[in-house]
Amino acid sequence: MDKARIHLIAAARPNFMKVAPLYHALKADSDVFEVFLVHTGQHYDANMSDSFFADLGMGQPDFHLEVGSGTHAEQTGRTMIEYEQVCMREQPDRVVVVGDVNATAAVAIVCTKLHVPVIHLEAGLRSRDRSMPEEINRLVTDAVADLLWTPSPDGDANLLAEGVPAERIERVGNIMIDSFEMMRDRIEAAGTRGRFKLDGKRYGMVTLHRPANVDNPATLAVLVDQLCAVAESIELVFPVHPRTRQRLDAAGLTERLAASPRIRLTEPMGYIEFMNLVTGAVVAITDSGGVQEETTYLDIPCITLRPNTERPITITEGSNRLAEPEELLREVEKVLAGEWPSGRKPDLWDGRTAQRCVASLKRHLGRG
Ligand code: UD1
Ligand code: UDP
């Protein structure tokens, strides 16, 4: 029997740790699968892209679409035009899209119209906030995907409520946790804390990149003031996303942050060094989807600077809480006073999601 040709689509930083465990699991089953990595090129700086391929043990992408930056329509449109060519030529048997970036929806639409079955990994998450581009990407992708792999029961419930037939939904768990477990030994051995002279110290990790937080100079100024106030109590490590770097510079706020001796501004970090710092942090201050999940898994207090989250299980079961920008200092004080609830690991966040995806894929292909 011919091998099943599987395309894994990755576009931006959070996608690389979602495709990596599946890439390795499919490679290990090489009698059944031939796996191809497609990089759309949405993120292209070495520290937003190549470093993740290196850290996560993936080779060069088999296809690189070089879509780059642009408006939503430019990015989505270019991805559709470029991937349609690849898809028509290569005729994959199944295409896996992950997460909620522009490429997720773009590739899902292309595949559906070419009658190539498309699978969404991390399906069913909903913030119900349509002002976020990611929510539109999630809705569009889940409306057309043939198979929906969900990370948590809320995902199944959302899809069923939207009329997705139950037989298309399979709960596989959280693939981000597979990446962490796959790299755990190297993360623990990384020594990043030592290099930052943070061993034995209480410190917090900061990541911010959502347009709602960083694209509005007034909101960004509030966040900068709050971070400076927090830094009176604990050191903060803040790897700055390129969008945020641009917005801080444009608003003249970089100097204000840099003037605080207890805020370490750095370039975006590789996965292993970043996670080494997260595992030792007393608090994460973030608007990242992935960081909400990683801190829930590690039971580290997480303050999410958003009015909502598409990952409610990180609140109902995990250590995540939402906050307004103005509330940040007050929330950090609660953490430092030990007034933060402990969480537990959600079901199927166990490092074996890629295995369940492979088993599901075999059933879907009739090779189970
Ligand atoms: C994108 C995703 C978001 C995800 C985030 C993860 C969408 C709609 N947004 O947001 O869901 O949470 O990635 O980090 O898909 N830039 C660089 N170098 C790069 C990449 C980007 O300098 O390698 C700069 C460019 O000026 C670009 C800006 O960052 O215009 C924003 O990048 P973009 O990919 O459009 O959106 P993100 O904010 O990164
Ligand atoms: N991350 C990293 N280095 C950094 C910041 C983040 O390796 O400097 C990793 C981390 O594992 C996080 C993931 O990137 O979970 C998600 O990235 P991001 O916050 O950009 O995207 P989101 O999850 O919000 O879509």
Tab-separated table of C-alpha atoms and ligand atoms in Angstrom:
chain	number	residue	atom	x	y	z
A	1	MET	CA	0.000	0.000	0.000
A	2	ASP	CA	1.278	3.506	-0.794
A	3	LYS	CA	2.338	5.639	2.120
A	4	ALA	CA	-0.108	8.342	3.211
A	5	ARG	CA	1.303	11.757	2.324
A	6	ILE	CA	0.719	14.182	5.190
A	7	HIS	CA	1.338	17.935	5.039
A	8	LEU	CA	1.896	19.721	8.347
A	9	ILE	CA	1.372	23.485	8.069
A	10	ALA	CA	3.341	25.921	10.239
A	11	ALA	CA	3.388	29.692	9.906
A	12	ALA	CA	4.216	31.502	13.132
A	13	ARG	CA	6.043	30.934	16.434
A	14	PRO	CA	3.264	29.112	18.327
A	15	ASN	CA	2.787	26.693	15.415
A	16	PHE	CA	6.269	25.209	15.567
A	17	MET	CA	5.805	23.569	18.975
A	18	LYS	CA	2.396	22.283	17.850
A	19	VAL	CA	3.647	20.536	14.691
A	20	ALA	CA	6.928	19.204	16.140
A	21	PRO	CA	5.570	16.311	18.248
A	22	LEU	CA	3.312	15.191	15.404
A	23	TYR	CA	6.163	15.496	12.914
A	24	HIS	CA	8.328	13.192	15.031
A	25	ALA	CA	5.509	10.708	15.664
A	26	LEU	CA	4.687	10.471	11.948
A	27	LYS	CA	8.365	10.139	11.013
A	28	ALA	CA	8.633	7.251	13.485
A	29	ASP	CA	5.787	5.497	11.640
A	30	SER	CA	7.483	5.706	8.258
A	31	ASP	CA	5.956	2.475	6.929
A	32	VAL	CA	2.591	4.198	6.917
A	33	PHE	CA	3.314	7.919	6.573
A	34	GLU	CA	5.392	10.239	4.473
A	35	VAL	CA	5.445	13.602	6.237
A	36	PHE	CA	6.102	17.030	4.713
A	37	LEU	CA	6.596	20.279	6.590
A	38	VAL	CA	5.133	23.375	4.960
A	39	HIS	CA	6.324	26.739	6.341
A	40	THR	CA	4.192	29.614	5.092
A	41	GLY	CA	6.790	32.173	6.188
A	42	GLN	CA	4.508	34.390	8.301
A	43	HIS	CA	7.277	34.532	10.917
A	44	TYR	CA	10.733	34.709	9.384
A	45	ASP	CA	13.245	36.260	11.825
A	46	ALA	CA	15.714	33.612	12.988
A	47	ASN	CA	14.555	34.014	16.598
A	48	MET	CA	10.864	33.708	15.609
A	49	SER	CA	11.324	30.724	13.287
A	50	ASP	CA	14.647	28.911	12.577
A	51	SER	CA	15.595	28.636	16.246
A	52	PHE	CA	12.399	26.625	16.861
A	53	PHE	CA	13.152	24.187	14.057
A	54	ALA	CA	16.601	23.686	15.624
A	55	ASP	CA	15.347	23.423	19.231
A	56	LEU	CA	12.544	21.033	18.311
A	57	GLY	CA	14.691	18.792	16.124
A	58	MET	CA	12.925	19.467	12.835
A	59	GLY	CA	14.809	19.681	9.553
A	60	GLN	CA	14.328	22.367	6.959
A	61	PRO	CA	10.735	22.758	5.770
A	62	ASP	CA	9.998	20.737	2.629
A	63	PHE	CA	8.073	23.677	1.193
A	64	HIS	CA	8.548	27.334	2.087
A	65	LEU	CA	5.867	29.721	0.853
A	66	GLU	CA	7.701	32.937	1.887
A	67	VAL	CA	4.483	34.818	2.558
A	68	GLY	CA	6.030	37.249	5.072
A	69	SER	CA	4.308	40.153	6.818
A	70	GLY	CA	1.355	42.190	5.601
A	71	THR	CA	-2.263	42.996	6.276
A	72	HIS	CA	-4.618	40.156	7.143
A	73	ALA	CA	-5.922	39.936	3.592
A	74	GLU	CA	-2.412	40.068	2.141
A	75	GLN	CA	-1.160	37.301	4.406
A	76	THR	CA	-4.254	35.136	4.015
A	77	GLY	CA	-4.470	35.701	0.259
A	78	ARG	CA	-0.779	35.041	-0.418
A	79	THR	CA	-0.909	31.878	1.659
A	80	MET	CA	-3.920	30.634	-0.299
A	81	ILE	CA	-2.347	31.413	-3.667
A	82	GLU	CA	1.012	29.817	-2.800
A	83	TYR	CA	-0.314	26.773	-0.966
A	84	GLU	CA	-2.907	26.013	-3.645
A	85	GLN	CA	-0.042	25.489	-6.103
A	86	VAL	CA	1.802	23.174	-3.708
A	87	CYS	CA	-1.350	21.249	-2.848
A	88	MET	CA	-2.382	20.717	-6.483
A	89	ARG	CA	1.109	19.566	-7.422
A	90	GLU	CA	1.844	17.379	-4.396
A	91	GLN	CA	-1.624	15.872	-3.835
A	92	PRO	CA	-1.334	15.198	-0.109
A	93	ASP	CA	-3.705	12.624	1.379
A	94	ARG	CA	-4.301	14.689	4.526
A	95	VAL	CA	-3.333	18.223	5.573
A	96	VAL	CA	-2.996	19.183	9.240
A	97	VAL	CA	-3.417	22.834	10.248
A	98	VAL	CA	-2.744	23.939	13.823
A	99	GLY	CA	-3.813	26.758	16.121
A	100	ASP	CA	-5.497	29.944	14.962
A	101	VAL	CA	-3.155	32.039	12.828
A	102	ASN	CA	-3.998	33.384	9.380
A	103	ALA	CA	-2.426	30.384	7.635
A	104	THR	CA	-4.665	28.004	9.587
A	105	ALA	CA	-7.805	29.380	7.978
A	106	ALA	CA	-6.166	30.084	4.604
A	107	VAL	CA	-4.916	26.519	4.127
A	108	ALA	CA	-8.148	25.001	5.430
A	109	ILE	CA	-10.133	26.888	2.762
A	110	VAL	CA	-7.701	25.882	0.004
A	111	CYS	CA	-7.834	22.199	0.959
A	112	THR	CA	-11.600	22.067	1.251
A	113	LYS	CA	-12.069	23.522	-2.216
A	114	LEU	CA	-9.531	21.064	-3.665
A	115	HIS	CA	-11.338	18.218	-1.836
A	116	VAL	CA	-8.225	17.384	0.177
A	117	PRO	CA	-9.252	16.345	3.695
A	118	VAL	CA	-8.049	18.843	6.268
A	119	ILE	CA	-7.573	18.225	9.974
A	120	HIS	CA	-7.535	20.981	12.599
A	121	LEU	CA	-5.302	20.375	15.607
A	122	GLU	CA	-6.446	22.584	18.532
A	123	ALA	CA	-10.018	22.752	17.256
A	124	GLY	CA	-13.065	24.082	19.070
A	125	LEU	CA	-11.486	26.818	21.193
A	126	ARG	CA	-13.617	29.958	21.377
A	127	SER	CA	-13.160	33.319	23.083
A	128	ARG	CA	-16.451	34.571	21.578
A	129	ASP	CA	-14.569	37.806	20.907
A	130	ARG	CA	-14.804	38.498	17.202
A	131	SER	CA	-12.591	41.562	17.487
A	132	MET	CA	-9.662	39.131	17.642
A	133	PRO	CA	-8.432	37.909	14.247
A	134	GLU	CA	-7.696	34.513	15.783
A	135	GLU	CA	-11.378	33.962	16.656
A	136	ILE	CA	-12.304	34.469	12.998
A	137	ASN	CA	-9.581	32.027	11.975
A	138	ARG	CA	-10.891	29.438	14.463
A	139	LEU	CA	-14.502	29.777	13.282
A	140	VAL	CA	-13.599	29.562	9.600
A	141	THR	CA	-11.235	26.623	10.059
A	142	ASP	CA	-13.611	24.584	12.185
A	143	ALA	CA	-16.498	25.230	9.780
A	144	VAL	CA	-14.659	23.521	6.909
A	145	ALA	CA	-12.311	20.988	8.550
A	146	ASP	CA	-13.033	17.306	7.999
A	147	LEU	CA	-11.644	16.151	11.323
A	148	LEU	CA	-11.407	18.260	14.481
A	149	TRP	CA	-8.846	17.370	17.108
A	150	THR	CA	-9.740	19.157	20.354
A	151	PRO	CA	-7.548	19.805	23.414
A	152	SER	CA	-10.263	19.921	26.096
A	153	PRO	CA	-13.989	19.218	26.654
A	154	ASP	CA	-14.987	22.860	26.077
A	155	GLY	CA	-13.698	22.430	22.512
A	156	ASP	CA	-16.028	19.481	21.904
A	157	ALA	CA	-18.968	21.353	23.427
A	158	ASN	CA	-18.376	24.458	21.302
A	159	LEU	CA	-18.203	22.438	18.106
A	160	LEU	CA	-21.320	20.410	18.894
A	161	ALA	CA	-23.189	23.645	19.678
A	162	GLU	CA	-22.158	24.978	16.265
A	163	GLY	CA	-23.588	21.896	14.572
A	164	VAL	CA	-20.378	19.997	13.812
A	165	PRO	CA	-21.276	16.286	13.600
A	166	ALA	CA	-19.980	14.363	16.627
A	167	GLU	CA	-18.179	11.810	14.438
A	168	ARG	CA	-15.843	14.532	13.159
A	169	ILE	CA	-14.681	15.503	16.663
A	170	GLU	CA	-11.935	13.651	18.523
A	171	ARG	CA	-10.451	14.823	21.793
A	172	VAL	CA	-6.715	14.235	21.578
A	173	GLY	CA	-5.424	16.547	24.338
A	174	ASN	CA	-2.940	19.400	24.295
A	175	ILE	CA	-0.051	19.030	21.861
A	176	MET	CA	1.916	21.930	23.488
A	177	ILE	CA	2.461	19.667	26.469
A	178	ASP	CA	3.996	17.014	24.206
A	179	SER	CA	6.618	19.553	23.116
A	180	PHE	CA	7.397	20.418	26.703
A	181	GLU	CA	7.720	16.766	27.732
A	182	MET	CA	9.731	15.958	24.595
A	183	MET	CA	12.218	18.713	25.454
A	184	ARG	CA	11.966	18.543	29.268
A	185	ASP	CA	15.505	17.244	29.887
A	186	ARG	CA	17.065	19.895	27.680
A	187	ILE	CA	14.831	22.605	29.167
A	188	GLU	CA	15.873	21.659	32.707
A	189	ALA	CA	19.551	21.501	31.719
A	190	ALA	CA	19.527	24.761	29.757
A	191	GLY	CA	21.038	26.961	32.465
A	192	THR	CA	19.288	30.115	31.238
A	193	ARG	CA	18.415	31.117	34.811
A	194	GLY	CA	22.100	31.020	35.709
A	195	ARG	CA	23.049	33.123	32.708
A	196	PHE	CA	20.476	35.716	33.816
A	197	LYS	CA	21.779	35.484	37.413
A	198	LEU	CA	18.305	34.494	38.563
A	199	ASP	CA	19.129	31.228	40.346
A	200	GLY	CA	17.432	31.261	43.746
A	201	LYS	CA	15.672	34.568	43.005
A	202	ARG	CA	11.975	35.311	42.688
A	203	TYR	CA	11.291	36.660	39.214
A	204	GLY	CA	8.479	36.946	36.703
A	205	MET	CA	8.264	36.301	32.948
A	206	VAL	CA	6.517	38.772	30.659
A	207	THR	CA	5.263	38.294	27.086
A	208	LEU	CA	2.941	40.671	25.255
A	209	HIS	CA	1.962	40.798	21.606
A	210	ARG	CA	-1.830	41.052	21.217
A	211	PRO	CA	-2.874	44.042	19.069
A	212	ALA	CA	-5.448	45.007	21.752
A	213	ASN	CA	-2.599	45.499	24.242
A	214	VAL	CA	0.300	46.750	22.178
A	215	ASP	CA	-1.179	48.566	19.158
A	216	ASN	CA	-2.919	51.229	21.258
A	217	PRO	CA	-0.275	53.610	22.704
A	218	ALA	CA	-2.468	54.565	25.691
A	219	THR	CA	-2.996	50.922	26.722
A	220	LEU	CA	0.662	50.169	26.126
A	221	ALA	CA	1.651	53.105	28.353
A	222	VAL	CA	-0.549	51.756	31.168
A	223	LEU	CA	1.091	48.354	30.803
A	224	VAL	CA	4.575	49.866	30.857
A	225	ASP	CA	3.774	51.828	34.026
A	226	GLN	CA	2.323	48.745	35.675
A	227	LEU	CA	5.365	46.638	34.741
A	228	CYS	CA	7.686	49.297	36.174
A	229	ALA	CA	5.642	49.257	39.404
A	230	VAL	CA	5.765	45.441	39.571
A	231	ALA	CA	9.538	45.580	39.085
A	232	GLU	CA	9.808	47.407	42.421
A	233	SER	CA	8.984	44.028	43.981
A	234	ILE	CA	10.438	41.392	41.651
A	235	GLU	CA	12.742	41.179	38.680
A	236	LEU	CA	11.053	40.705	35.323
A	237	VAL	CA	12.369	39.079	32.159
A	238	PHE	CA	10.602	40.386	29.077
A	239	PRO	CA	11.500	38.849	25.685
A	240	VAL	CA	9.973	41.397	23.340
A	241	HIS	CA	7.926	40.203	20.345
A	242	PRO	CA	8.739	42.120	17.104
A	243	ARG	CA	5.253	43.664	16.949
A	244	THR	CA	5.673	44.919	20.509
A	245	ARG	CA	9.214	46.170	19.883
A	246	GLN	CA	7.897	48.308	17.025
A	247	ARG	CA	5.004	49.661	19.075
A	248	LEU	CA	7.153	50.447	22.125
A	249	ASP	CA	9.640	52.282	19.925
A	250	ALA	CA	6.920	54.188	18.055
A	251	ALA	CA	5.232	55.262	21.308
A	252	GLY	CA	8.567	56.311	22.835
A	253	LEU	CA	8.072	53.819	25.674
A	254	THR	CA	11.159	51.617	25.244
A	255	GLU	CA	13.341	53.986	27.280
A	256	ARG	CA	10.876	54.006	30.154
A	257	LEU	CA	11.026	50.202	30.386
A	258	ALA	CA	14.770	50.060	29.823
A	259	ALA	CA	15.303	52.607	32.607
A	260	SER	CA	13.961	50.132	35.157
A	261	PRO	CA	17.020	48.192	36.363
A	262	ARG	CA	14.891	45.191	37.314
A	263	ILE	CA	13.279	44.703	33.913
A	264	ARG	CA	15.411	42.653	31.518
A	265	LEU	CA	14.342	43.413	27.989
A	266	THR	CA	15.589	40.762	25.565
A	267	GLU	CA	15.070	39.648	22.009
A	268	PRO	CA	12.511	36.836	21.528
A	269	MET	CA	14.006	33.674	22.996
A	270	GLY	CA	14.356	30.147	21.677
A	271	TYR	CA	11.902	27.607	23.055
A	272	ILE	CA	14.344	25.800	25.328
A	273	GLU	CA	15.795	28.883	26.971
A	274	PHE	CA	12.370	30.510	27.285
A	275	MET	CA	10.854	27.442	28.945
A	276	ASN	CA	13.854	27.136	31.269
A	277	LEU	CA	13.003	30.610	32.561
A	278	VAL	CA	9.266	29.878	32.743
A	279	THR	CA	9.793	26.760	34.861
A	280	GLY	CA	11.611	28.835	37.508
A	281	ALA	CA	9.321	31.875	37.488
A	282	VAL	CA	6.976	32.772	40.341
A	283	VAL	CA	4.549	34.427	37.938
A	284	ALA	CA	3.890	34.814	34.224
A	285	ILE	CA	2.409	38.056	32.912
A	286	THR	CA	1.167	37.455	29.401
A	287	ASP	CA	-1.384	37.687	26.630
A	288	SER	CA	-0.087	34.572	24.881
A	289	GLY	CA	-2.277	31.547	24.266
A	290	GLY	CA	0.584	29.117	24.675
A	291	VAL	CA	1.908	30.613	27.909
A	292	GLN	CA	-1.552	30.280	29.525
A	293	GLU	CA	-1.370	26.551	28.791
A	294	GLU	CA	2.256	25.994	29.759
A	295	THR	CA	1.774	27.700	33.119
A	296	THR	CA	-1.372	25.687	33.802
A	297	TYR	CA	0.600	22.508	33.137
A	298	LEU	CA	3.401	23.679	35.442
A	299	ASP	CA	0.987	25.164	38.034
A	300	ILE	CA	2.673	28.566	37.870
A	301	PRO	CA	0.479	31.624	38.553
A	302	CYS	CA	-0.403	33.255	35.260
A	303	ILE	CA	-1.924	36.719	34.843
A	304	THR	CA	-3.462	37.033	31.394
A	305	LEU	CA	-3.937	40.612	30.273
A	306	ARG	CA	-7.073	40.047	28.257
A	307	PRO	CA	-10.823	40.449	28.839
A	308	ASN	CA	-11.459	36.848	27.737
A	309	THR	CA	-9.714	33.634	26.777
A	310	GLU	CA	-10.421	30.860	24.301
A	311	ARG	CA	-8.726	28.559	26.812
A	312	PRO	CA	-11.182	28.679	29.760
A	313	ILE	CA	-9.884	25.400	31.179
A	314	THR	CA	-6.698	27.236	32.192
A	315	ILE	CA	-8.942	29.197	34.576
A	316	THR	CA	-11.472	26.564	35.664
A	317	GLU	CA	-8.781	23.938	36.272
A	318	GLY	CA	-5.482	25.780	35.977
A	319	SER	CA	-3.526	28.636	37.527
A	320	ASN	CA	-4.561	31.313	35.037
A	321	ARG	CA	-6.624	34.445	35.803
A	322	LEU	CA	-7.660	37.324	33.535
A	323	ALA	CA	-6.860	40.952	34.388
A	324	GLU	CA	-7.241	44.447	32.965
A	325	PRO	CA	-3.980	46.316	32.337
A	326	GLU	CA	-4.729	48.638	35.303
A	327	GLU	CA	-5.068	45.629	37.621
A	328	LEU	CA	-1.661	44.111	36.957
A	329	LEU	CA	0.227	45.347	40.037
A	330	ARG	CA	-2.638	44.354	42.322
A	331	GLU	CA	-2.750	40.834	40.829
A	332	VAL	CA	1.018	40.382	41.142
A	333	GLU	CA	0.796	41.439	44.780
A	334	LYS	CA	-1.736	38.639	45.331
A	335	VAL	CA	0.682	36.139	43.816
A	336	LEU	CA	3.563	37.377	45.960
A	337	ALA	CA	1.368	37.234	49.078
A	338	GLY	CA	0.617	33.566	48.343
A	339	GLU	CA	-3.021	34.377	47.593
A	340	TRP	CA	-3.195	32.553	44.266
A	341	PRO	CA	-5.194	29.382	43.805
A	342	SER	CA	-3.357	26.248	42.818
A	343	GLY	CA	-4.519	24.378	39.757
A	344	ARG	CA	-4.391	20.877	38.348
A	345	LYS	CA	-3.384	19.415	35.014
A	346	PRO	CA	-6.353	19.064	32.660
A	347	ASP	CA	-7.208	15.601	31.416
A	348	LEU	CA	-5.149	14.475	28.376
A	349	TRP	CA	-2.520	17.171	28.873
A	350	ASP	CA	-0.045	14.372	29.310
A	351	GLY	CA	2.569	14.431	26.565
A	352	ARG	CA	0.815	11.706	24.554
A	353	THR	CA	-1.349	13.825	22.280
A	354	ALA	CA	0.758	13.168	19.161
A	355	GLN	CA	0.306	9.403	19.669
A	356	ARG	CA	-3.464	9.875	19.831
A	357	CYS	CA	-3.347	12.024	16.679
A	358	VAL	CA	-1.442	9.304	14.818
A	359	ALA	CA	-3.947	6.654	15.924
A	360	SER	CA	-6.831	8.899	14.848
A	361	LEU	CA	-5.169	9.594	11.504
A	362	LYS	CA	-4.773	5.878	10.841
A	363	ARG	CA	-8.446	5.290	11.589
A	364	HIS	CA	-9.381	8.179	9.313
A	365	LEU	CA	-7.260	6.700	6.526
A	366	GLY	CA	-8.714	3.247	7.089
A	367	ARG	CA	-5.371	1.917	8.277
A	368	GLY	CA	-6.222	1.620	11.950
B	1	UD1	C1	0.757	36.304	14.838
B	1	UD1	C2	-0.630	35.666	14.878
B	1	UD1	C3	-1.079	35.537	16.330
B	1	UD1	C4	-0.061	34.793	17.151
B	1	UD1	C5	1.297	35.438	16.989
B	1	UD1	C6	2.321	34.611	17.707
B	1	UD1	C7	-2.305	36.073	13.120
B	1	UD1	C8	-3.500	36.867	12.769
B	1	UD1	N1	-1.609	36.500	14.196
B	1	UD1	O1	0.649	37.618	15.358
B	1	UD1	O2	-2.298	34.821	16.374
B	1	UD1	O3	-0.449	34.799	18.487
B	1	UD1	O4	1.641	35.518	15.612
B	1	UD1	O5	3.527	35.266	17.922
B	1	UD1	O6	-2.000	35.123	12.432
B	1	UD1	N2	7.549	40.631	12.401
B	1	UD1	C9	8.920	40.636	12.393
B	1	UD1	N3	9.553	39.435	12.237
B	1	UD1	C10	8.907	38.254	12.102
B	1	UD1	C11	7.508	38.276	12.096
B	1	UD1	C12	6.836	39.466	12.260
B	1	UD1	O7	9.551	41.669	12.524
B	1	UD1	O8	9.566	37.200	11.975
B	1	UD1	C13	6.836	41.927	12.598
B	1	UD1	C14	6.334	42.501	11.283
B	1	UD1	O9	6.529	43.868	11.287
B	1	UD1	C15	4.854	42.207	11.328
B	1	UD1	C16	4.542	42.224	12.818
B	1	UD1	O10	5.718	41.713	13.434
B	1	UD1	O11	4.103	43.133	10.609
B	1	UD1	C17	3.356	41.362	13.192
B	1	UD1	O12	3.510	40.052	12.683
B	1	UD1	P1	2.247	39.169	12.234
B	1	UD1	O13	2.737	37.829	11.827
B	1	UD1	O14	1.392	39.896	11.265
B	1	UD1	O15	1.365	39.073	13.542
B	1	UD1	P2	1.769	38.706	15.030
B	1	UD1	O16	1.462	39.872	15.890
B	1	UD1	O17	3.128	38.133	15.067
B	2	UDP	N1	7.932	31.415	23.293
B	2	UDP	C1	9.300	31.266	23.125
B	2	UDP	N2	10.100	32.377	23.248
B	2	UDP	C2	9.619	33.600	23.551
B	2	UDP	C3	8.217	33.737	23.745
B	2	UDP	C4	7.399	32.641	23.594
B	2	UDP	O1	9.778	30.168	22.882
B	2	UDP	O2	10.394	34.546	23.659
B	2	UDP	C5	7.081	30.236	23.077
B	2	UDP	C6	6.298	29.755	24.291
B	2	UDP	O3	6.416	28.356	24.355
B	2	UDP	C7	4.887	30.150	23.965
B	2	UDP	C8	4.845	30.083	22.465
B	2	UDP	O4	6.127	30.555	22.098
B	2	UDP	O5	3.944	29.265	24.478
B	2	UDP	C9	3.676	30.824	21.913
B	2	UDP	O6	4.027	31.967	21.271
B	2	UDP	P1	3.198	33.305	21.199
B	2	UDP	O7	2.935	33.823	22.539
B	2	UDP	O8	3.965	34.134	20.235
B	2	UDP	O9	1.825	32.900	20.468
B	2	UDP	P2	0.359	32.528	20.988
B	2	UDP	O10	0.448	31.281	21.769
B	2	UDP	O11	-0.174	33.675	21.774
B	2	UDP	O12	-0.432	32.359	19.722
